[in-house]
XYZ file of C-alpha atoms in Angstrom:
413
model
C -5.913 -11.427 11.248
C -9.272 -10.380 10.002
C -11.257 -7.839 12.167
C -14.560 -7.119 11.227
C -16.813 -4.531 12.295
C -20.726 -5.167 10.780
C -22.866 -1.837 10.648
C -25.032 -0.935 13.255
C -27.341 0.612 10.919
C -27.297 -1.108 7.790
C -27.720 0.755 4.138
C -30.400 -0.301 1.901
C -28.841 1.220 -1.528
C -27.052 -0.712 -4.135
C -23.445 -1.394 -2.443
C -20.787 0.371 -3.032
C -17.323 -0.616 -1.384
C -14.521 1.062 -0.955
C -10.573 0.140 -0.251
C -8.073 1.674 1.745
C -4.047 0.383 1.649
C -1.702 1.372 3.983
C 1.597 1.367 3.589
C 4.549 -0.920 4.696
C 7.542 -0.708 2.477
C 8.398 -3.218 -0.348
C 7.694 -6.679 1.366
C 4.785 -4.766 3.204
C 3.465 -4.194 -0.596
C 4.155 -7.725 -1.815
C 1.760 -8.568 1.438
C -1.018 -6.440 0.592
C -0.963 -7.624 -3.119
C -0.928 -11.383 -2.288
C -4.254 -10.685 0.627
C -5.745 -9.050 -2.330
C -5.421 -11.396 -4.452
C -6.877 -13.959 -1.923
C -9.705 -11.557 -1.666
C -10.376 -11.402 -5.234
C -9.994 -15.510 -5.645
C -12.124 -15.998 -2.457
C -15.255 -13.505 -2.560
C -17.686 -14.112 -5.550
C -19.225 -11.423 -6.827
C -16.057 -9.009 -5.637
C -14.413 -6.763 -8.555
C -11.504 -5.274 -6.877
C -11.061 -3.091 -9.975
C -14.392 -1.956 -10.320
C -15.008 -0.307 -6.411
C -16.668 3.100 -5.750
C -13.681 4.853 -4.113
C -9.777 3.795 -3.213
C -7.105 4.950 -0.635
C -3.540 4.267 -0.512
C -0.442 5.177 1.441
C 2.693 4.293 0.702
C 3.250 1.142 -0.743
C -0.207 0.644 -0.731
C -0.388 3.652 -2.916
C 0.595 1.991 -6.276
C -1.864 -0.719 -5.360
C -4.893 1.536 -5.297
C -3.891 3.103 -7.447
C -3.016 0.186 -10.203
C -6.792 -1.230 -9.257
C -7.989 2.418 -9.684
C -6.470 1.808 -13.083
C -8.456 -1.315 -13.859
C -5.293 -3.544 -13.063
C -6.306 -6.974 -12.135
C -4.171 -8.416 -9.641
C -3.334 -11.246 -11.665
C -1.846 -8.358 -13.369
C 0.167 -6.998 -10.955
C 1.632 -10.452 -9.875
C 2.402 -11.129 -12.869
C 4.583 -7.771 -12.872
C 6.218 -8.263 -9.694
C 6.075 -12.059 -8.708
C 6.163 -14.043 -11.914
C 7.916 -11.637 -13.716
C 5.558 -12.854 -16.835
C 4.418 -9.588 -18.551
C 6.062 -9.391 -21.939
C 6.017 -5.375 -21.741
C 6.853 -4.385 -18.155
C 10.002 -5.535 -16.937
C 10.288 -5.118 -13.270
C 13.798 -4.491 -12.160
C 14.017 -4.277 -7.810
C 17.475 -2.380 -7.976
C 15.803 0.486 -10.037
C 14.027 1.137 -6.351
C 17.151 0.689 -4.410
C 19.718 3.018 -6.172
C 22.044 5.004 -3.648
C 21.406 8.470 -3.987
C 25.033 9.131 -5.554
C 24.222 12.609 -6.652
C 22.488 13.594 -3.263
C 25.675 12.609 -1.373
C 28.069 14.555 -4.077
C 25.621 17.985 -4.083
C 25.994 17.977 0.123
C 29.380 17.290 0.228
C 30.295 20.386 -1.569
C 28.822 22.007 1.872
C 31.734 20.029 3.640
C 34.449 23.255 3.235
C 32.404 26.147 3.775
C 30.693 24.092 7.605
C 34.197 23.206 8.451
C 35.427 26.843 8.037
C 32.465 28.350 10.108
C 33.029 25.851 13.121
C 36.527 27.062 12.921
C 35.856 29.999 12.757
C 33.097 30.324 15.553
C 35.534 27.767 18.181
C 37.909 30.649 17.752
C 36.264 33.612 17.856
C 33.219 32.762 19.849
C 34.441 29.560 22.115
C 31.985 27.423 20.536
C 32.199 23.358 21.756
C 34.261 21.146 20.316
C 32.119 17.954 21.844
C 31.583 15.111 19.695
C 27.766 15.601 19.947
C 27.778 19.653 18.839
C 29.634 18.783 16.277
C 27.689 15.766 14.800
C 24.848 18.405 15.283
C 27.091 20.810 13.464
C 27.682 18.451 10.199
C 24.469 16.697 10.057
C 23.158 18.449 7.020
C 25.668 16.578 4.895
C 23.773 13.620 5.428
C 21.451 12.783 2.813
C 17.673 12.965 3.922
C 17.386 9.638 1.910
C 20.121 6.643 1.194
C 18.191 6.194 -2.189
C 16.988 7.504 -5.206
C 13.405 7.137 -5.654
C 13.371 9.195 -9.429
C 13.521 5.345 -10.527
C 10.190 4.388 -8.822
C 8.054 7.300 -10.475
C 9.621 6.762 -14.055
C 8.925 2.617 -13.411
C 5.586 3.624 -12.581
C 4.624 6.490 -15.429
C 5.147 3.658 -17.559
C 3.061 1.108 -15.965
C 0.720 4.063 -16.142
C 0.953 5.158 -19.300
C -0.216 1.414 -21.653
C -2.845 -0.760 -22.184
C -5.404 2.205 -22.017
C -4.125 3.036 -18.140
C -3.971 6.871 -17.475
C -1.454 8.450 -15.532
C -4.358 11.531 -14.721
C -6.192 11.296 -11.624
C -8.473 12.887 -13.883
C -9.229 10.591 -15.927
C -9.877 7.364 -13.790
C -13.133 5.520 -13.656
C -13.306 5.898 -9.837
C -11.944 8.334 -7.025
C -8.319 7.324 -6.164
C -6.950 9.052 -3.139
C -3.447 8.422 -2.761
C -1.555 10.641 0.571
C 1.997 12.150 1.326
C 2.463 14.578 4.331
C 4.125 18.059 4.056
C 7.337 17.291 5.648
C 7.486 21.435 6.495
C 4.155 21.631 7.809
C 3.029 17.881 8.737
C 0.223 18.614 6.852
C -1.478 15.751 5.365
C -2.152 16.199 1.203
C -4.876 13.677 -0.473
C -3.588 13.700 -3.799
C -6.496 13.141 -6.888
C -8.512 15.880 -4.351
C -9.352 19.086 -5.911
C -6.623 21.394 -6.461
C -4.458 18.486 -6.668
C -6.052 16.432 -8.908
C -3.387 17.180 -11.724
C -0.330 16.019 -10.327
C 0.905 12.597 -11.944
C -0.503 9.794 -9.927
C 3.010 8.102 -10.675
C 4.304 11.624 -8.894
C 1.954 11.055 -6.216
C 2.690 8.026 -5.183
C 6.570 8.546 -5.148
C 6.031 11.236 -3.062
C 3.045 8.821 -0.443
C 6.451 6.297 -0.377
C 9.340 8.404 0.393
C 9.974 7.112 3.368
C 11.776 9.306 5.652
C 15.650 8.077 5.867
C 15.137 5.976 3.086
C 14.256 7.682 0.357
C 14.475 11.653 -0.098
C 11.352 14.318 0.216
C 9.455 14.228 -3.023
C 9.419 18.059 -4.520
C 6.059 19.259 -6.070
C 4.744 23.285 -6.466
C 7.273 24.095 -3.918
C 6.406 21.683 -1.253
C 8.566 18.592 -0.256
C 6.559 15.638 0.697
C 6.765 12.374 2.169
C 5.044 9.204 3.814
C 1.453 9.246 4.536
C 1.563 7.154 7.452
C 3.444 9.467 9.220
C -0.197 10.755 9.478
C -2.473 7.955 9.586
C -1.379 4.627 9.365
C -4.929 3.572 6.730
C -6.410 7.385 6.261
C -9.858 4.962 5.382
C -11.612 7.704 6.805
C -11.118 9.091 3.330
C -13.089 6.036 1.539
C -15.697 6.485 4.575
C -16.374 9.977 3.456
C -17.419 8.892 0.495
C -20.257 6.934 1.780
C -19.521 2.972 0.720
C -21.765 0.813 3.018
C -18.830 -1.851 2.457
C -15.043 -0.447 3.400
C -12.313 -3.392 3.182
C -8.326 -2.337 4.536
C -5.337 -4.158 4.801
C -2.736 -3.119 7.281
C 0.637 -4.902 7.201
C 2.492 -3.608 9.552
C 2.033 -5.327 12.886
C 3.909 -5.810 16.419
C 5.586 -9.138 16.613
C 4.001 -10.730 20.027
C 7.227 -13.405 21.264
C 5.140 -14.827 23.389
C 2.574 -15.513 21.392
C 4.478 -17.003 18.816
C 6.048 -19.185 21.716
C 2.903 -20.701 23.043
C 1.985 -21.512 19.271
C 5.079 -24.014 19.660
C 7.695 -21.793 17.906
C 11.003 -21.001 19.222
C 11.399 -18.110 22.479
C 12.640 -14.911 20.847
C 13.670 -11.940 22.644
C 13.668 -8.652 20.242
C 16.253 -6.622 21.994
C 19.098 -9.578 20.803
C 18.303 -8.668 17.201
C 19.764 -4.811 17.704
C 18.554 -1.561 16.182
C 16.848 -2.635 13.439
C 14.404 -5.391 15.105
C 13.785 -2.655 17.988
C 13.417 0.114 15.705
C 10.798 -1.798 13.360
C 8.751 -2.981 16.783
C 8.354 0.005 17.488
C 7.211 1.356 14.105
C 4.844 -1.651 14.142
C 3.612 -0.386 17.284
C 2.882 3.027 16.828
C 1.373 2.520 13.538
C -0.706 -0.836 14.285
C -1.768 1.759 17.667
C -3.121 4.317 15.440
C -4.595 1.806 12.844
C -6.807 0.711 16.306
C -7.863 3.923 17.186
C -9.208 4.982 14.030
C -11.455 1.549 13.896
C -12.657 2.653 17.206
C -13.678 5.769 15.920
C -15.258 4.749 12.582
C -17.357 2.256 13.733
C -19.081 4.907 15.828
C -18.665 7.596 13.195
C -20.088 5.546 10.062
C -22.594 3.088 11.523
C -24.048 2.472 8.166
C -21.209 1.141 7.208
C -19.356 -2.520 7.391
C -15.666 -2.923 7.735
C -13.951 -5.349 7.684
C -10.039 -5.361 7.439
C -7.290 -7.282 7.141
C -3.770 -7.918 9.333
C -0.633 -10.490 9.419
C -1.226 -12.617 12.925
C 0.783 -10.910 15.403
C 2.660 -14.366 15.961
C 3.508 -14.453 12.243
C 7.371 -14.405 11.812
C 7.821 -15.168 9.114
C 6.021 -11.612 7.941
C 8.254 -9.462 10.356
C 11.272 -10.875 10.835
C 11.481 -10.858 6.354
C 13.441 -8.036 5.191
C 11.038 -5.137 4.180
C 13.668 -4.386 1.444
C 14.363 -7.881 0.500
C 12.625 -7.852 -3.165
C 14.196 -11.416 -3.127
C 11.640 -12.562 -1.107
C 8.956 -10.772 -2.566
C 7.665 -14.228 -4.237
C 7.484 -16.135 -0.828
C 5.569 -13.502 1.441
C 3.228 -12.888 -1.541
C 2.153 -16.337 -1.467
C 2.613 -16.854 2.269
C -0.170 -13.677 2.502
C -2.534 -15.607 0.308
C -2.624 -18.943 2.111
C -3.163 -16.554 5.500
C -5.696 -14.769 3.924
C -7.813 -17.848 2.897
C -7.224 -19.249 6.120
C -9.256 -16.629 7.980
C -11.478 -15.956 5.702
C -12.580 -19.645 5.784
C -12.053 -19.546 9.878
C -14.314 -16.459 9.700
C -16.990 -17.759 7.568
C -19.862 -17.917 9.591
C -19.650 -14.164 10.815
C -18.572 -13.017 7.374
C -21.240 -14.766 5.494
C -24.253 -12.810 6.541
C -22.086 -9.294 5.746
C -21.089 -10.185 2.296
C -24.217 -11.425 1.941
C -25.955 -8.094 2.327
C -23.638 -7.101 -0.356
C -24.562 -9.342 -2.699
C -21.200 -11.310 -2.011
C -20.328 -14.712 -1.111
C -17.527 -16.863 -0.445
C -16.261 -19.470 -2.279
C -15.918 -22.176 -0.513
C -13.754 -24.403 -3.488
C -11.609 -21.971 -2.943
C -11.240 -21.129 1.052
C -11.374 -25.189 1.734
C -8.643 -25.969 -0.671
C -4.932 -26.054 1.620
C -3.285 -26.802 -1.784
C -4.260 -23.704 -3.404
C -1.193 -21.549 -4.063
C -0.796 -17.642 -5.612
C -0.959 -18.279 -9.177
C -2.926 -21.261 -9.356
C -6.335 -19.093 -10.437
C -4.252 -16.491 -12.940
C -5.402 -17.501 -16.240
C -3.627 -18.598 -19.545
C -0.668 -15.778 -20.281
C -1.822 -13.306 -22.863
C -0.104 -10.492 -24.959
C -2.551 -7.950 -25.587
C -1.828 -4.808 -27.198
C -3.277 -1.005 -26.522
C -5.672 -1.349 -28.921
C -7.397 -4.514 -27.630
C -6.758 -3.531 -24.170
C -9.091 -0.399 -24.273
C -11.300 -2.829 -26.465
C -11.708 -5.364 -23.353
C -12.156 -2.560 -20.824
C -15.244 -1.311 -23.050
C -17.313 -4.420 -22.853
C -15.887 -4.586 -19.301
C -17.560 -1.259 -18.612
C -20.884 -2.451 -20.762
C -21.465 -6.117 -18.761
C -20.516 -4.065 -15.590
C -23.549 -1.637 -16.092
C -25.783 -4.026 -16.983
C -24.800 -6.131 -13.799
C -25.612 -2.377 -11.940
C -28.870 -2.203 -13.532
C -30.097 -5.324 -12.832
C -29.022 -5.218 -9.067
C -30.682 -1.777 -9.266
C -34.059 -3.536 -11.030
C -34.222 -6.894 -9.985
C -37.699 -7.501 -11.462
C -37.180 -5.585 -14.889
């Protein structure tokens, strides 16, 4: 579902485009990758790897970091979806390894907790009710079920080959990865001054530390968790760079069972799905609600910026009911998001065309009007570049991009 907010005071400068990508767990990230791939294929003149600024939160942080590192959506699909990358082997199980070490460390506290509880019961008459006992021993529960050290190791490898960089300061465009300090609730933007020396892989690990799933990430004496705790997309960070067009993606929307039933699908009562489904609906409702509040404010605060945001449709059963941690479903979800996005672009073409035209962009009718087009159709032949040839390709691309920029700035020259 597209949300379009045309600028009330369109800018006159050469177009500057920003991207903000929200979180949504592993499957949310795969949905976002499919949507980005569709934008890449369908919009002529759009180069997602050469934007003005990138902002990423949680699972969206890796995609933003990849694009800021000049990784194409095709490259990321080869790594995460088709497994065709010759150098990087994506192993989903490394992202879901139980935090056994933390369980062992926490269990070592048990004797002391038992002794202290027994002493308080005898000497102070403390309650032995189950609720009180549970609170007393809650420190034995690790802050995250899975170890996210493997996430950081894999990202460090991704950003250390083929001319890429794991250093915010060496990127060709600003990248901001947002996380929250669990001890203060304060937001930190890795990539901003004072936090730009933190490795990108470490920052993404921190931004994606979803409470309950992954433990907080320690950096400089602080402990960071998922940046979505404060805001959904943090799109204002990109808007603050004075962009003329902002693209945003949020994969987490609440499911509308009534709308799905009207659309011809069976009636669903989410309560029947138990606690996981109810919690998922609650989290999605909060995230989208905050996103909507942000969108309404952005239209007032940044009237010179065109804003286009992509979300799944509220009646989208496949996106809602797919296990958010099911890496096995990544191809189906990515392909689904690709098709949904192309369909949205085709349906809203009359509204989009003048907005895109203002920024030197246009829709490719042959792509959005092809009902059989799939995620991998636009991907080229598999290649095996060395680090040297990849650096040369990037340098040549930089020259070509600079020539295009000058032609746009001085069309009569």
